Amino acid sequence: MPETHLIDTFLRKLELRDTLTVAEREALAACAESESDYPAGADLVREGDRPLESMLVTRGFTTRYRDSADGNRQIGAIHVPGDFVDLQSLILKHMDHSVGALSDCHVVKFPHSRLTALTREHPHLTRLLWLMTLIDSSIHREWLFAAGRGAPEQLSHLICELYVRLAVTDLVVDQRFNLPMTQVELGEALGLSAVHVNRTLQQLRSEDLFTWQGQEVRILDWDGLRRRAQFDPTYLHLVSEPR
Amino acid sequence: MPETHLIDTFLRKLELRDTLTVAEREALAACAESESDYPAGADLVREGDRPLESMLVTRGFTTRYRDSADGNRQIGAIHVPGDFVDLQSLILKHMDHSVGALSDCHVVKFPHSRLTALTREHPHLTRLLWLMTLIDSSIHREWLFAAGRGAPEQLSHLICELYVRLAVTDLVVDQRFNLPMTQVELGEALGLSAVHVNRTLQQLRSEDLFTWQGQEVRILDWDGLRRRAQFDPTYLHLVSEPR
DNA sequence: CAGGTGGACTAACATTGGTTATTTCCGCCT
DNA sequence: AGGCGGAAATAACCAATGTTAGTCCACCTG
């Protein structure tokens, strides 16, 4: 059984939204069955799969994506360490998209049989797992709303989102974080061509809002960036509520 | 208490995905508390609200939308009769977007207190409610994936989706259905200008895939339309599975 | 019946973003 | 040190979509 500290980041994310009892923490930890590693570029699950377990990424970045008929890849979400990448397959059963590793990843696996049993005994914890899938949904909605705006808004919005989501883990230090994405992948996520991503990055660079060297993003002017992106973190639901 | 037949369409949607026991049907019906009407153009819930009940639309079409800073409205989803429009607020608590009526609507309201009690006593029904919110999520993802493609693909994809979703109600007759949206609203949903929606409609009309007169859409060539839209209904999860 | 309104449609022009091809840069391997 | 390969950057040109500014028509209302 995986060491329990591996799921600490996920538990912290839950506890930002509501309080957990000791019994709930233990019940959840007891659902973890195994671990594995995936190299950058590998698929964790594929469209069409019927997973029998859900995966929590403890290290590395992943994307939800689909390859379209004309050979293009469209990325629909980015997951950071401490996120479940396919918790929804517990309920939906059938994968309507794939999940791929952006960097080398370490994951902990939770068999659906155990999670289903959990939903019978822990209604409150069930609502919190439901919550986490709804936050994913909320992020999708936000991306949709952002898709209407221009490329610079969209790109800076993505930086804002990742900054806030990583800030609740220990992966932002001194306004800097690692983001293992190429400009091509960024384009796939924003629905833009790689060339236009490059153009847009140049433009944003000239506005001194952030830097992006190698894989390191550094926020220079958070308020300016937020304004540029029209970023309002409400949709991340980073608020503790009795649920 | 609202008459139980009002929620029949919703129950049918659940039963397309899994079997319900009589007790579950009754427990759900018992959660309905009140009804009300909204005229076209009214908001059912607004961004920032903290609803104490969730609404099931029994008649009429609604949208999830947000007004952006520059005065534009972006529509993120369309709901048809028999859909819960804000079931997610049971868990998320805080509305990060608004829901507006596209046409005159009749809704049945389910207090969160009763639904929360339901989650304590009916884990299987809880998973089915969870499922319905995940299908919304899946639709969001699909719209994101579609956003990368061109305008004609996107527009025909929307027609396909609504056709399939309405077909499971009794609102499609003889390949025809009513769609109470203007070209402006269509543009808000697709992230296109109204002018471009018009251009795109003309183009699709010339391909004889469907007609759209007044508010009536009529499918002329379903296979052709599906191909044009690269439409694959998998993401609607219209499959019965033990969940 | 006249006037007003909202929605569909059109045209001309401006802008954004896509495509293709080439070059530069930089880390890494031998 | 040399060379290879992936990613970033650049340039020129092209296609898709947005903007503005209308017209036209059906329907409603006074």
Coordinates of C-alpha atoms (C1' of nucleotides) in Angstrom, one line a residue:
Chain A
M1 CA 0.0 0.0 0.0
P2 CA 1.3 3.5 -0.9
E3 CA 2.7 5.6 1.9
T4 CA 0.0 7.9 3.2
H5 CA 2.1 11.1 2.9
L6 CA 1.8 10.8 -0.9
I7 CA -1.8 11.9 -0.8
D8 CA -1.1 14.8 1.6
T9 CA -1.3 17.4 -1.2
F10 CA -4.7 16.1 -2.3
L11 CA -5.9 16.1 1.3
R12 CA -4.7 19.7 1.7
K13 CA -6.8 20.6 -1.4
L14 CA -9.8 19.0 0.2
E15 CA -9.2 20.8 3.5
L16 CA -9.1 24.1 1.8
R17 CA -12.7 23.5 0.9
D18 CA -14.1 21.9 4.0
T19 CA -13.0 20.1 7.2
L20 CA -12.2 16.4 7.2
T21 CA -12.5 14.1 10.2
V22 CA -9.6 11.8 11.1
A23 CA -11.8 8.9 10.1
E24 CA -12.4 10.4 6.7
R25 CA -8.7 11.0 6.1
E26 CA -8.0 7.4 7.0
A27 CA -10.8 6.0 5.0
L28 CA -9.5 7.8 1.9
A29 CA -5.9 6.8 2.5
A30 CA -7.0 3.2 2.8
C31 CA -8.5 3.3 -0.7
A32 CA -5.1 3.8 -2.2
E33 CA -3.8 0.5 -3.6
S34 CA -0.8 0.9 -5.8
E35 CA 1.7 3.3 -7.4
S36 CA 3.3 3.7 -10.7
D37 CA 5.4 5.9 -12.9
Y38 CA 4.8 7.3 -16.3
P39 CA 7.5 8.9 -18.5
A40 CA 6.8 12.3 -20.2
G41 CA 4.7 11.7 -23.3
A42 CA 3.1 8.5 -22.1
D43 CA -0.7 8.2 -21.8
L44 CA -2.1 7.5 -18.3
V45 CA -5.5 6.6 -19.7
R46 CA -6.8 6.6 -23.3
E47 CA -10.1 7.6 -24.9
G48 CA -12.3 4.6 -25.0
D49 CA -10.8 3.0 -21.9
R50 CA -13.0 1.7 -19.0
P51 CA -10.7 2.3 -16.1
L52 CA -11.2 0.1 -13.0
E53 CA -9.2 2.6 -10.9
S54 CA -8.7 6.4 -10.6
M55 CA -5.3 8.0 -10.5
L56 CA -4.0 10.7 -8.3
V57 CA -0.9 12.4 -9.6
T58 CA 1.6 13.0 -6.9
R59 CA 4.4 14.3 -9.0
G60 CA 4.4 15.7 -12.5
F61 CA 2.0 17.5 -14.9
T62 CA -0.7 15.9 -17.1
T63 CA -3.2 17.0 -19.7
R64 CA -6.6 15.9 -20.7
Y65 CA -6.7 15.9 -24.5
R66 CA -8.3 14.5 -27.6
D67 CA -6.8 13.9 -31.0
S68 CA -9.1 15.1 -33.7
A69 CA -9.6 13.5 -37.1
D70 CA -7.3 15.9 -38.8
G71 CA -4.3 15.0 -36.6
N72 CA -4.5 17.9 -34.3
R73 CA -4.4 17.5 -30.6
Q74 CA -6.7 19.7 -28.5
I75 CA -5.9 20.0 -24.8
G76 CA -8.9 20.6 -22.5
A77 CA -7.3 20.8 -19.1
I78 CA -4.0 20.7 -17.3
H79 CA -3.5 18.8 -14.0
V80 CA -0.9 19.6 -11.4
P81 CA 0.5 17.4 -8.6
G82 CA -2.2 16.6 -6.1
D83 CA -5.0 16.4 -8.7
F84 CA -7.0 13.3 -9.5
V85 CA -6.8 13.0 -13.3
D86 CA -9.7 10.6 -13.9
L87 CA -11.9 10.6 -10.8
Q88 CA -14.9 11.1 -13.0
S89 CA -14.3 7.7 -14.6
L90 CA -15.6 6.3 -11.2
I91 CA -19.0 7.5 -12.3
L92 CA -18.9 7.9 -16.0
K93 CA -17.2 4.5 -16.6
H94 CA -16.1 5.3 -20.1
M95 CA -13.3 7.7 -21.0
D96 CA -14.4 10.2 -23.6
H97 CA -10.8 11.7 -23.8
S98 CA -7.2 10.7 -23.0
V99 CA -4.9 11.8 -20.2
G100 CA -1.2 12.2 -21.1
A101 CA 1.9 13.0 -19.1
L102 CA 3.6 16.4 -19.8
S103 CA 6.5 15.5 -17.6
D104 CA 7.6 12.3 -15.8
C105 CA 4.9 11.5 -13.3
H106 CA 4.3 9.4 -10.3
V107 CA 0.7 8.4 -9.6
V108 CA -1.2 6.6 -6.8
K109 CA -4.1 4.4 -7.9
F110 CA -7.5 4.1 -6.2
P111 CA -9.6 1.1 -7.3
H112 CA -13.2 2.0 -8.1
S113 CA -14.4 -0.9 -6.0
R114 CA -13.0 0.7 -2.9
L115 CA -14.1 4.2 -3.9
T116 CA -17.7 3.0 -4.5
A117 CA -17.7 1.3 -1.1
L118 CA -16.5 4.7 0.3
T119 CA -19.5 6.4 -1.2
R120 CA -21.8 4.0 0.7
E121 CA -20.2 4.7 4.1
H122 CA -19.0 8.3 3.9
P123 CA -21.6 10.6 2.4
H124 CA -19.7 13.7 3.4
L125 CA -16.5 12.5 1.9
T126 CA -18.4 11.5 -1.2
R127 CA -19.7 15.1 -1.5
L128 CA -16.1 16.3 -1.3
L129 CA -15.0 13.9 -4.1
W130 CA -17.9 15.1 -6.1
L131 CA -16.8 18.6 -5.4
M132 CA -13.3 18.0 -6.8
T133 CA -14.9 16.7 -10.0
L134 CA -17.1 19.8 -10.1
I135 CA -14.1 22.1 -9.7
D136 CA -12.7 20.4 -12.8
S137 CA -16.0 21.2 -14.5
S138 CA -15.8 24.8 -13.4
I139 CA -12.3 25.1 -14.8
H140 CA -13.6 23.8 -18.2
R141 CA -16.3 26.4 -18.1
E142 CA -13.8 29.1 -17.3
W143 CA -11.7 28.0 -20.3
L144 CA -14.8 28.2 -22.5
F145 CA -15.6 31.7 -21.2
A146 CA -11.9 32.7 -21.8
A147 CA -11.9 31.2 -25.3
G148 CA -14.0 34.1 -26.5
R149 CA -11.3 36.7 -25.6
G150 CA -8.1 37.4 -27.5
A151 CA -4.9 35.3 -27.5
P152 CA -3.0 37.5 -24.9
E153 CA -5.9 37.4 -22.5
Q154 CA -6.2 33.6 -22.8
L155 CA -2.5 33.0 -22.4
S156 CA -2.2 35.2 -19.4
H157 CA -5.3 33.7 -17.9
L158 CA -3.7 30.3 -18.1
I159 CA -0.6 31.5 -16.3
C160 CA -2.8 33.0 -13.6
E161 CA -4.8 29.8 -13.1
L162 CA -1.7 27.7 -12.8
Y163 CA 0.0 30.1 -10.5
V164 CA -3.0 30.0 -8.1
R165 CA -3.5 26.3 -8.4
L166 CA 0.2 25.6 -7.7
A167 CA 0.4 28.1 -4.9
V168 CA -1.7 25.9 -2.7
T169 CA 0.9 23.2 -3.1
D170 CA 4.5 23.9 -2.3
L171 CA 5.4 24.3 -6.0
V172 CA 5.5 28.1 -6.1
V173 CA 8.6 29.6 -4.5
D174 CA 9.3 33.3 -4.7
Q175 CA 6.7 33.9 -7.4
R176 CA 8.4 31.2 -9.6
F177 CA 7.1 27.8 -10.7
N178 CA 8.1 25.1 -13.1
L179 CA 5.8 24.6 -16.1
P180 CA 6.9 21.6 -18.4
M181 CA 5.1 22.8 -21.5
T182 CA 6.4 23.7 -24.9
Q183 CA 4.9 26.4 -27.1
V184 CA 3.3 23.8 -29.2
E185 CA 1.6 22.2 -26.2
L186 CA 0.5 25.7 -25.1
G187 CA -1.0 26.2 -28.5
E188 CA -2.9 22.9 -28.2
A189 CA -4.3 24.0 -24.9
L190 CA -5.3 27.5 -26.1
G191 CA -6.5 26.5 -29.5
L192 CA -3.8 28.6 -31.1
S193 CA -1.0 27.8 -33.6
A194 CA 2.5 27.5 -32.1
V195 CA 3.5 30.5 -34.2
H196 CA 0.8 32.6 -32.7
V197 CA 1.7 31.5 -29.2
N198 CA 5.2 32.7 -29.8
R199 CA 4.0 36.1 -31.1
T200 CA 1.7 36.4 -28.1
L201 CA 4.4 35.5 -25.7
Q202 CA 6.6 38.2 -27.2
Q203 CA 3.9 40.7 -26.8
L204 CA 3.3 39.8 -23.2
R205 CA 7.0 39.8 -22.5
S206 CA 7.2 43.4 -23.6
E207 CA 4.6 44.2 -21.0
D208 CA 6.8 42.9 -18.1
L209 CA 4.1 40.9 -16.5
F210 CA 6.0 37.7 -16.3
T211 CA 9.0 35.9 -17.7
W212 CA 9.2 32.4 -19.0
Q213 CA 12.7 31.0 -19.5
G214 CA 13.3 27.3 -20.1
Q215 CA 10.5 25.8 -18.0
E216 CA 10.5 28.4 -15.3
V217 CA 7.7 30.9 -15.1
R218 CA 8.2 33.9 -12.9
I219 CA 5.4 36.4 -12.1
L220 CA 6.7 39.9 -12.1
D221 CA 3.5 41.9 -11.7
W222 CA 0.7 39.9 -10.3
D223 CA -1.9 42.6 -10.2
G224 CA -1.1 43.7 -13.7
L225 CA -1.2 40.1 -14.9
R226 CA -4.6 39.5 -13.3
R227 CA -6.0 42.6 -14.9
R228 CA -4.6 41.7 -18.3
A229 CA -6.2 38.3 -18.0
Q230 CA -9.4 39.4 -16.4
F231 CA -8.6 36.7 -13.9
D232 CA -11.0 36.1 -11.0
P233 CA -10.1 33.0 -9.0
T234 CA -13.7 32.5 -7.8
Y235 CA -14.2 29.6 -10.2
L236 CA -11.5 27.6 -8.4
H237 CA -13.7 27.6 -5.3
L238 CA -10.8 27.9 -2.9
V239 CA -13.1 28.7 0.0
S240 CA -14.0 26.6 3.0
E241 CA -17.7 25.8 3.2
P242 CA -19.7 23.2 5.0
R243 CA -20.7 20.9 2.1
Chain B
M1 CA -45.7 19.8 -3.7
P2 CA -45.2 19.7 -7.5
E3 CA -47.0 16.9 -9.4
T4 CA -44.6 14.0 -9.8
H5 CA -45.1 13.7 -13.6
L6 CA -43.2 17.0 -13.9
I7 CA -39.9 15.2 -13.2
D8 CA -40.6 12.3 -15.6
T9 CA -38.3 13.6 -18.2
F10 CA -35.5 13.9 -15.8
L11 CA -36.1 10.4 -14.5
R12 CA -36.1 9.1 -18.0
K13 CA -32.7 10.7 -18.5
L14 CA -31.4 8.9 -15.3
E15 CA -32.9 5.6 -16.4
L16 CA -31.1 5.8 -19.7
R17 CA -27.9 5.6 -17.7
D18 CA -28.8 3.1 -15.0
T19 CA -31.8 1.4 -13.4
L20 CA -33.6 3.1 -10.5
T21 CA -35.5 1.4 -7.8
V22 CA -39.1 2.5 -6.9
A23 CA -37.8 3.7 -3.6
E24 CA -35.2 5.9 -5.4
R25 CA -37.8 7.3 -7.7
E26 CA -40.0 8.2 -4.8
A27 CA -37.2 9.6 -2.7
L28 CA -36.2 11.9 -5.5
A29 CA -39.7 13.0 -6.2
A30 CA -40.2 13.8 -2.5
C31 CA -37.3 16.3 -2.7
A32 CA -39.2 18.6 -5.1
E33 CA -40.7 21.4 -3.1
S34 CA -42.1 24.2 -5.3
E35 CA -42.5 25.4 -8.8
S36 CA -42.1 28.7 -10.6
D37 CA -42.1 30.3 -14.0
Y38 CA -39.6 32.6 -15.6
P39 CA -40.2 34.7 -18.8
A40 CA -37.7 34.6 -21.7
G41 CA -34.7 36.8 -20.9
A42 CA -35.0 36.4 -17.1
D43 CA -32.2 35.0 -14.9
L44 CA -32.9 31.9 -13.0
V45 CA -29.7 32.3 -10.9
R46 CA -27.0 34.9 -11.0
E47 CA -23.2 34.8 -10.7
G48 CA -22.4 35.4 -7.1
D49 CA -25.6 33.8 -5.8
R50 CA -25.5 31.2 -3.1
P51 CA -28.6 29.2 -4.0
L52 CA -30.4 27.2 -1.3
E53 CA -32.2 25.0 -3.9
S54 CA -31.5 23.6 -7.3
M55 CA -33.8 24.0 -10.3
L56 CA -35.0 21.4 -12.7
V57 CA -36.3 22.9 -15.9
T58 CA -39.5 21.2 -17.0
R59 CA -40.4 23.4 -19.9
G60 CA -38.2 25.9 -21.8
F61 CA -34.5 26.4 -22.7
T62 CA -31.9 28.0 -20.6
T63 CA -28.2 28.9 -20.9
R64 CA -25.2 29.1 -18.5
Y65 CA -23.4 32.3 -19.3
R66 CA -21.2 35.0 -18.0
D67 CA -21.0 38.7 -18.9
S68 CA -17.4 39.8 -19.4
A69 CA -16.0 43.1 -18.5
D70 CA -16.2 44.5 -22.1
G71 CA -20.0 43.9 -22.2
N72 CA -19.9 40.7 -24.1
R73 CA -21.9 37.7 -23.1
Q74 CA -20.3 34.3 -23.4
I75 CA -22.6 31.2 -23.3
G76 CA -21.0 28.1 -21.9
A77 CA -23.9 25.6 -22.1
I78 CA -27.5 25.2 -23.2
H79 CA -30.0 23.3 -21.1
V80 CA -33.1 21.6 -22.4
P81 CA -36.3 20.5 -20.7
G82 CA -35.6 17.8 -18.1
D83 CA -32.1 19.2 -17.2
F84 CA -31.0 20.4 -13.8
V85 CA -29.6 23.9 -14.4
D86 CA -27.7 24.3 -11.1
L87 CA -27.4 21.0 -9.4
Q88 CA -23.7 21.7 -9.0
S89 CA -24.6 24.5 -6.6
L90 CA -25.6 21.8 -4.1
I91 CA -21.9 21.1 -3.8
L92 CA -20.1 24.2 -5.0
K93 CA -22.3 26.5 -3.0
H94 CA -21.3 29.6 -4.9
M95 CA -22.4 30.4 -8.5
D96 CA -19.5 31.3 -10.7
H97 CA -21.8 32.0 -13.6
S98 CA -25.4 32.9 -14.3
V99 CA -28.3 30.9 -15.8
G100 CA -30.7 32.7 -18.1
A101 CA -34.0 31.7 -19.8
L102 CA -33.9 31.5 -23.6
S103 CA -37.6 31.0 -23.7
D104 CA -40.4 31.1 -21.1
C105 CA -39.6 28.4 -18.6
H106 CA -41.3 26.4 -15.9
V107 CA -39.0 25.0 -13.2
V108 CA -39.3 22.7 -10.2
K109 CA -37.2 23.5 -7.2
F110 CA -35.3 21.0 -5.0
P111 CA -34.1 22.5 -1.6
H112 CA -30.5 21.6 -0.9
S113 CA -31.4 20.5 2.6
R114 CA -33.5 17.7 1.2
L115 CA -30.9 16.8 -1.5
T116 CA -28.2 16.6 1.1
A117 CA -30.3 14.4 3.2
L118 CA -30.8 12.2 0.1
T119 CA -27.0 11.9 -0.2
R120 CA -26.9 10.4 3.3
E121 CA -29.6 7.8 2.6
H122 CA -29.2 6.9 -1.0
P123 CA -25.6 6.4 -2.1
H124 CA -26.6 5.0 -5.5
L125 CA -29.0 7.8 -6.3
T126 CA -26.2 10.2 -5.2
R127 CA -23.9 8.7 -7.7
L128 CA -26.5 9.2 -10.4
L129 CA -26.9 12.9 -9.5
W130 CA -23.2 13.1 -9.5
L131 CA -23.3 11.5 -12.9
M132 CA -25.6 14.2 -14.3
T133 CA -23.3 16.9 -13.2
L134 CA -20.4 15.0 -14.8
I135 CA -22.3 14.8 -18.1
D136 CA -22.5 18.6 -18.0
S137 CA -18.8 18.6 -17.4
S138 CA -18.3 16.3 -20.3
I139 CA -20.3 18.6 -22.5
H140 CA -18.1 21.5 -21.5
R141 CA -15.1 19.5 -22.5
E142 CA -16.6 18.7 -25.8
W143 CA -17.3 22.3 -26.5
L144 CA -13.7 23.1 -25.7
F145 CA -12.5 20.4 -28.0
A146 CA -14.8 21.7 -30.7
A147 CA -13.7 25.3 -30.2
G148 CA -10.5 24.5 -32.0
R149 CA -12.2 23.6 -35.2
G150 CA -13.8 26.0 -37.7
A151 CA -17.1 27.8 -37.5
P152 CA -19.1 25.4 -39.7
E153 CA -17.9 22.4 -37.7
Q154 CA -18.7 24.1 -34.4
L155 CA -22.2 25.2 -35.5
S156 CA -23.2 21.9 -37.0
H157 CA -21.8 20.2 -33.9
L158 CA -24.1 22.2 -31.7
I159 CA -27.1 21.2 -33.9
C160 CA -26.1 17.6 -33.6
E161 CA -25.7 17.8 -29.8
L162 CA -29.1 19.4 -29.3
Y163 CA -30.8 17.0 -31.7
V164 CA -29.5 14.0 -29.7
R165 CA -30.2 15.5 -26.3
L166 CA -33.7 16.5 -27.4
A167 CA -34.4 13.1 -29.0
V168 CA -34.4 11.4 -25.6
T169 CA -37.3 13.7 -24.6
D170 CA -40.4 14.0 -26.8
L171 CA -39.3 17.2 -28.3
V172 CA -38.0 15.9 -31.6
V173 CA -40.8 15.0 -34.0
D174 CA -40.1 13.9 -37.5
Q175 CA -36.5 15.1 -37.4
R176 CA -37.7 18.6 -36.4
F177 CA -37.3 20.5 -33.1
N178 CA -37.8 23.9 -31.8
L179 CA -34.7 26.0 -30.9
P180 CA -35.5 29.3 -29.3
M181 CA -32.2 31.0 -30.1
T182 CA -31.4 34.1 -32.2
Q183 CA -28.3 34.3 -34.3
V184 CA -26.8 36.7 -31.7
E185 CA -27.3 34.1 -29.0
L186 CA -25.8 31.4 -31.2
G187 CA -22.8 33.6 -31.7
E188 CA -22.5 34.0 -27.9
A189 CA -22.5 30.3 -27.5
L190 CA -19.9 29.6 -30.2
G191 CA -17.7 32.5 -29.5
L192 CA -18.4 34.0 -33.0
S193 CA -19.8 37.3 -34.1
A194 CA -23.5 37.4 -35.2
V195 CA -22.4 38.3 -38.7
H196 CA -20.2 35.3 -38.9
V197 CA -22.9 33.0 -37.6
N198 CA -25.1 34.3 -40.4
R199 CA -22.4 33.7 -43.0
T200 CA -21.8 30.2 -41.6
L201 CA -25.5 29.4 -41.6
Q202 CA -25.7 30.3 -45.3
Q203 CA -22.8 28.1 -46.1
L204 CA -24.3 25.1 -44.2
R205 CA -27.7 25.8 -45.8
S206 CA -26.1 25.4 -49.2
E207 CA -24.9 22.0 -48.1
D208 CA -28.5 20.8 -47.5
L209 CA -27.7 19.2 -44.1
F210 CA -30.5 21.0 -42.2
T211 CA -32.9 23.9 -42.4
W212 CA -33.5 26.5 -39.7
Q213 CA -36.6 28.6 -40.3
G214 CA -38.0 30.7 -37.6
Q215 CA -37.2 28.7 -34.5
E216 CA -37.6 25.3 -36.2
V217 CA -34.6 23.2 -37.0
R218 CA -35.1 20.3 -39.3
I219 CA -32.4 17.7 -39.9
L220 CA -32.3 16.8 -43.6
D221 CA -29.2 14.6 -43.7
W222 CA -28.2 13.2 -40.3
D223 CA -25.2 11.2 -41.5
G224 CA -23.9 14.1 -43.5
L225 CA -24.4 16.4 -40.6
R226 CA -22.6 14.1 -38.2
R227 CA -19.7 13.8 -40.6
R228 CA -19.6 17.6 -41.1
A229 CA -19.5 18.2 -37.4
Q230 CA -17.2 15.3 -36.5
F231 CA -19.9 14.5 -34.0
D232 CA -19.5 11.4 -31.8
P233 CA -22.2 11.2 -29.1
T234 CA -20.1 9.1 -26.8
Y235 CA -19.5 12.2 -24.6
L236 CA -23.2 12.3 -23.8
H237 CA -22.9 9.0 -22.0
L238 CA -26.3 7.8 -23.2
V239 CA -25.5 4.2 -22.1
S240 CA -26.9 2.2 -19.3
E241 CA -24.2 1.0 -16.8
P242 CA -24.3 -0.1 -13.2
R243 CA -22.9 2.9 -11.4
Chain C
dC1 C1' -52.8 52.4 -40.9
dA2 C1' -48.3 54.4 -39.3
dG3 C1' -44.6 53.9 -36.7
dG4 C1' -41.5 51.2 -34.0
dT5 C1' -38.8 47.1 -32.9
dG6 C1' -36.1 43.0 -33.2
dG7 C1' -34.1 39.8 -36.0
dA8 C1' -32.1 38.4 -40.4
dC9 C1' -29.2 39.5 -43.8
dT10 C1' -25.5 42.2 -46.7
dA11 C1' -21.3 44.7 -48.0
dA12 C1' -16.7 46.8 -47.3
dC13 C1' -13.1 46.9 -44.7
dA14 C1' -9.9 45.9 -40.7
dT15 C1' -7.8 42.6 -37.8
dT16 C1' -6.5 38.4 -35.9
dG17 C1' -4.6 34.3 -36.3
dG18 C1' -3.0 30.3 -39.5
dT19 C1' 0.5 28.3 -42.7
dT20 C1' 4.8 27.3 -44.5
dA21 C1' 9.4 27.6 -44.5
dT22 C1' 13.7 28.9 -42.7
dT23 C1' 16.9 30.3 -39.1
dT24 C1' 18.7 30.6 -34.5
dC25 C1' 19.5 28.9 -30.1
dC26 C1' 20.8 25.7 -26.7
dG27 C1' 21.3 21.4 -24.2
dC28 C1' 23.0 17.0 -24.7
dC29 C1' 25.5 13.2 -26.4
dT30 C1' 29.8 11.1 -28.1
Chain D
dA1 C1' 35.1 20.1 -29.6
dG2 C1' 31.7 18.8 -32.9
dG3 C1' 27.4 17.7 -34.2
dC4 C1' 22.7 16.5 -33.5
dG5 C1' 17.9 17.4 -32.3
dG6 C1' 14.2 19.7 -30.2
dA7 C1' 12.4 24.0 -29.2
dA8 C1' 12.1 28.9 -30.0
dA9 C1' 12.0 32.7 -33.0
dT10 C1' 11.2 35.1 -37.5
dA11 C1' 9.3 36.4 -41.9
dA12 C1' 6.0 36.5 -45.7
dC13 C1' 1.8 35.5 -47.1
dC14 C1' -3.0 33.8 -46.8
dA15 C1' -7.5 32.6 -44.7
dA16 C1' -10.8 33.1 -41.2
dT17 C1' -13.3 36.0 -38.5
dG18 C1' -14.5 40.7 -36.5
dT19 C1' -16.4 45.5 -37.1
dT20 C1' -19.2 48.9 -38.6
dA21 C1' -22.9 50.4 -40.9
dG22 C1' -26.3 49.7 -42.9
dT23 C1' -31.1 47.5 -45.5
dC24 C1' -35.1 44.7 -45.3
dC25 C1' -38.9 42.4 -43.5
dA26 C1' -42.3 40.5 -40.2
dC27 C1' -44.7 41.5 -36.4
dC28 C1' -46.6 44.2 -32.8
dT29 C1' -48.8 48.2 -31.0
dG30 C1' -51.0 52.7 -30.6

